[in-house]
Coordinates of C-alpha atoms in Angstrom, one line a residue:
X13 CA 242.0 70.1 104.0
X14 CA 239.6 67.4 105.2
X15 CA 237.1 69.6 107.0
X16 CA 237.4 71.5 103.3
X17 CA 235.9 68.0 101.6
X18 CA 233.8 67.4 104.2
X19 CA 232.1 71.2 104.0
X20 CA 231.9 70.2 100.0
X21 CA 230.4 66.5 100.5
X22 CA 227.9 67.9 102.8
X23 CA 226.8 70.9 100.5
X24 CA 226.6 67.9 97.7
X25 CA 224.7 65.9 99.5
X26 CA 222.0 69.1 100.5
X27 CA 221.6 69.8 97.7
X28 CA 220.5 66.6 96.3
X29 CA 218.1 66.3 99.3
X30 CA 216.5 69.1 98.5
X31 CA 216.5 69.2 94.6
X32 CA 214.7 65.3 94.9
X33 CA 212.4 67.4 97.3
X34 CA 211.5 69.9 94.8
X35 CA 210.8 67.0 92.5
X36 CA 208.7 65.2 94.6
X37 CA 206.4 68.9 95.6
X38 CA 206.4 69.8 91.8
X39 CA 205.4 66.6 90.2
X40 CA 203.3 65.7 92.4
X41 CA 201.4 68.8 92.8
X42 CA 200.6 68.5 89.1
X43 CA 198.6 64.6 89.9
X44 CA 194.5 65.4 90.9
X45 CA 193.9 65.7 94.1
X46 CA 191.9 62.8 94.7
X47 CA 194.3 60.5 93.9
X48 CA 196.3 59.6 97.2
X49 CA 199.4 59.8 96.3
X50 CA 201.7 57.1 98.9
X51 CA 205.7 57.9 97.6
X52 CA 207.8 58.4 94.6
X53 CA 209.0 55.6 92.9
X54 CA 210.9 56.8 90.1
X55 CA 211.3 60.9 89.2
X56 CA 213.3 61.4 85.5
X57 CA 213.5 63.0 82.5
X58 CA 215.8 64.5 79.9
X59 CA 215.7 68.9 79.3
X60 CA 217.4 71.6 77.9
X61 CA 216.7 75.1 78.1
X62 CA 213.1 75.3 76.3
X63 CA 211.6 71.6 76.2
X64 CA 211.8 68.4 78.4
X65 CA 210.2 65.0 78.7
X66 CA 209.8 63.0 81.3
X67 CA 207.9 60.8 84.2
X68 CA 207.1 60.9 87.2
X69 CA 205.5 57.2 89.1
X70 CA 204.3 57.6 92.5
X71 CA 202.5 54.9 94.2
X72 CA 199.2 55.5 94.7
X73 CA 197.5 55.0 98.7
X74 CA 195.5 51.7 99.3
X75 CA 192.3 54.0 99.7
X76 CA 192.4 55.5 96.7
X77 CA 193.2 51.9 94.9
X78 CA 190.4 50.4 97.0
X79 CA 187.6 53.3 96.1
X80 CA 189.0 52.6 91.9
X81 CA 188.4 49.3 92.2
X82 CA 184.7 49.8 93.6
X83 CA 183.9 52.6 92.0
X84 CA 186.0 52.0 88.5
X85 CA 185.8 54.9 85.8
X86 CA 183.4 56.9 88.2
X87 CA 186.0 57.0 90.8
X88 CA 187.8 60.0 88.1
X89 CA 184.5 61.9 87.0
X90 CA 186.1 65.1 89.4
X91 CA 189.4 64.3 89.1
X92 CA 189.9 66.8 86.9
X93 CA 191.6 69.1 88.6
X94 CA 195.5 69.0 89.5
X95 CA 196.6 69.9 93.2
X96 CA 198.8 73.1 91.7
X97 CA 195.7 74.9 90.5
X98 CA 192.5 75.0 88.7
X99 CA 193.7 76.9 86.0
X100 CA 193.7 74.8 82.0
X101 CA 196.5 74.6 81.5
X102 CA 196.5 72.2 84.8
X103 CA 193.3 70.4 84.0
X104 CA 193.2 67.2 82.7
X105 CA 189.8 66.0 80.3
X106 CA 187.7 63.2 80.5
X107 CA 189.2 59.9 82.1
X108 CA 189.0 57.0 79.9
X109 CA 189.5 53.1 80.7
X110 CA 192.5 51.7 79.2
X111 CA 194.2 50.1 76.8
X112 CA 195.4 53.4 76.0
X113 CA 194.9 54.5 72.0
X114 CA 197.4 52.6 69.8
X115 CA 199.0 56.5 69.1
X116 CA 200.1 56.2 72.6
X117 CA 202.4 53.5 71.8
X118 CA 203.3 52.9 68.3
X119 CA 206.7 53.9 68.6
X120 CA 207.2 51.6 71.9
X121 CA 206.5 53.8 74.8
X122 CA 204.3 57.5 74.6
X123 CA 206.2 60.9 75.0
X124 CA 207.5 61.4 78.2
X125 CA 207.4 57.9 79.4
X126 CA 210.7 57.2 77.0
X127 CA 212.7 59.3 77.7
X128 CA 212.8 58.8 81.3
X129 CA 215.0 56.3 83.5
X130 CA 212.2 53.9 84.3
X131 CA 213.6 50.3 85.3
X132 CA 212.9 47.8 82.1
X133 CA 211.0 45.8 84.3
X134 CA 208.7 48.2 85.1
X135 CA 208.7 50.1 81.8
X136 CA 206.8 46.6 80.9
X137 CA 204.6 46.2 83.9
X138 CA 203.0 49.8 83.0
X139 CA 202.9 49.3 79.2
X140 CA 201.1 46.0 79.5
X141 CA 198.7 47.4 81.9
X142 CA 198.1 50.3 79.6
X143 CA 197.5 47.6 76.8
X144 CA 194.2 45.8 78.9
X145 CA 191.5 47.3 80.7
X146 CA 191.7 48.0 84.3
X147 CA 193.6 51.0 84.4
X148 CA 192.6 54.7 83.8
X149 CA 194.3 57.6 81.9
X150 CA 193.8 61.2 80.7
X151 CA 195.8 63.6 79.0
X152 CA 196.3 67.6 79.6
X153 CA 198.9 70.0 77.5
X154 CA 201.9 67.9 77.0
X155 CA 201.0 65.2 80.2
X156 CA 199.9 62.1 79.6
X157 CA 198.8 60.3 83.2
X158 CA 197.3 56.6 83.8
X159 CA 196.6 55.0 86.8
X160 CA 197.1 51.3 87.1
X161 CA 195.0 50.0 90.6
X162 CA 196.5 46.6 89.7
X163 CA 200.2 48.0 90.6
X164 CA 199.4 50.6 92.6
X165 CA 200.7 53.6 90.7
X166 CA 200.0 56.6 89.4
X167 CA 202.6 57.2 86.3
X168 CA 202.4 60.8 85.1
X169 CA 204.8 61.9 81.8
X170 CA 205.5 65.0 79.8
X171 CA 206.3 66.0 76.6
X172 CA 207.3 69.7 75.7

C-alpha cells in the first residue's frame, strides 16, 4: 500500500512539473523576442472550454531593463513580433509610453490582469506603474502586455 501512494504522489507531483513547464514555454513564447525574459513570477488565469483570461509576469533580464532605460520607447520599434511566430494574430502594434488609456482600468484592473492570482501587493505595484510614464505597453488580439523597467517585469494578460 505505501509504494501504491508513493507511485501516486510522484505521478502528482510530475505532473505539476511539467504542466508549470508548459506554462512557462507557452506564455512566454507569446512575449517579443527582444525582451529578455529572466523567470516567471506569477502564471494564472481562470478558463472553461471556449474563453479564458489571464496573466502571465516574468521578470524581465537586467540587459534588456538597462537598453529601455537608454533607449526608452525606441528600445520596442521591432518588438513587434512574439517568439511563437510572425504570423497577426501573434503580432503586437505600435508600443506606446504609459499611463496606459483610462479604458484599461476603469473597472480596477484591464482583462486578463483580474482575473488572475496576482499577489495584492503587486497587483498595485503594476497598476501604479501603468498609471505614470516609464513603462511601455502594446496590445494584440485579446493580450494586453506592458513592461515596467522600474520593477523589472514584463506582465503579459488575456482576454478571450
Amino acid at each position: 500500500m505505501k509504494k501504491f501512494v508513493k507511485t501516486i504522489i510522484l505521478i502528482l507531483i510530475t505532473l505539476h512539473v511539467a504542466w508549470s513547464v508548459y506554462e512557462y514555454f507557452w506564455y512566454s513564447s507569446l512575449i517579443p523576442a527582444k525582451i529578455g525574459i529572466a523567470y516567471p513570477i506569477n502564471i494564472s488565469g481562470q478558463s472553461d472550454l471556449r474563453e479564458g483570461c489571464g496573466t502571465a509576469i516574468f521578470g524581465i533580464t537586467n540587459a534588456t531593463a538597462d537598453a529601455i532605460s537608454r533607449q526608452g520607447i525606441d528600445f520596442f520599434s521591432d518588438a513587434i513580433y512574439s517568439r511563437r511566430s510572425k504570423d497577426l494574430y501573434y503580432t503586437y502594434r505600435a508600443w506606446k509610453e504609459t499611463p496606459v488609456p483610462k479604458t484599461w482600468t476603469s473597472e480596477g484592473a484591464w482583462p486578463g490582469l483580474g482575473c488572475s492570482s496576482v499577489s495584492r501587493s503587486l497587483l498595485r505595484q503594476i497598476l501604479l506603474a501603468a498609471s505614470k510614464k516609464g513603462s511601455y505597453y502594446s496590445t494584440k488580439d485579446e493580450a494586453w502586455i506592458i513592461v515596467i523597467p522600474s520593477l523589472k517585469l514584463v506582465v503579459f494578460s488575456y482576454f478571450g
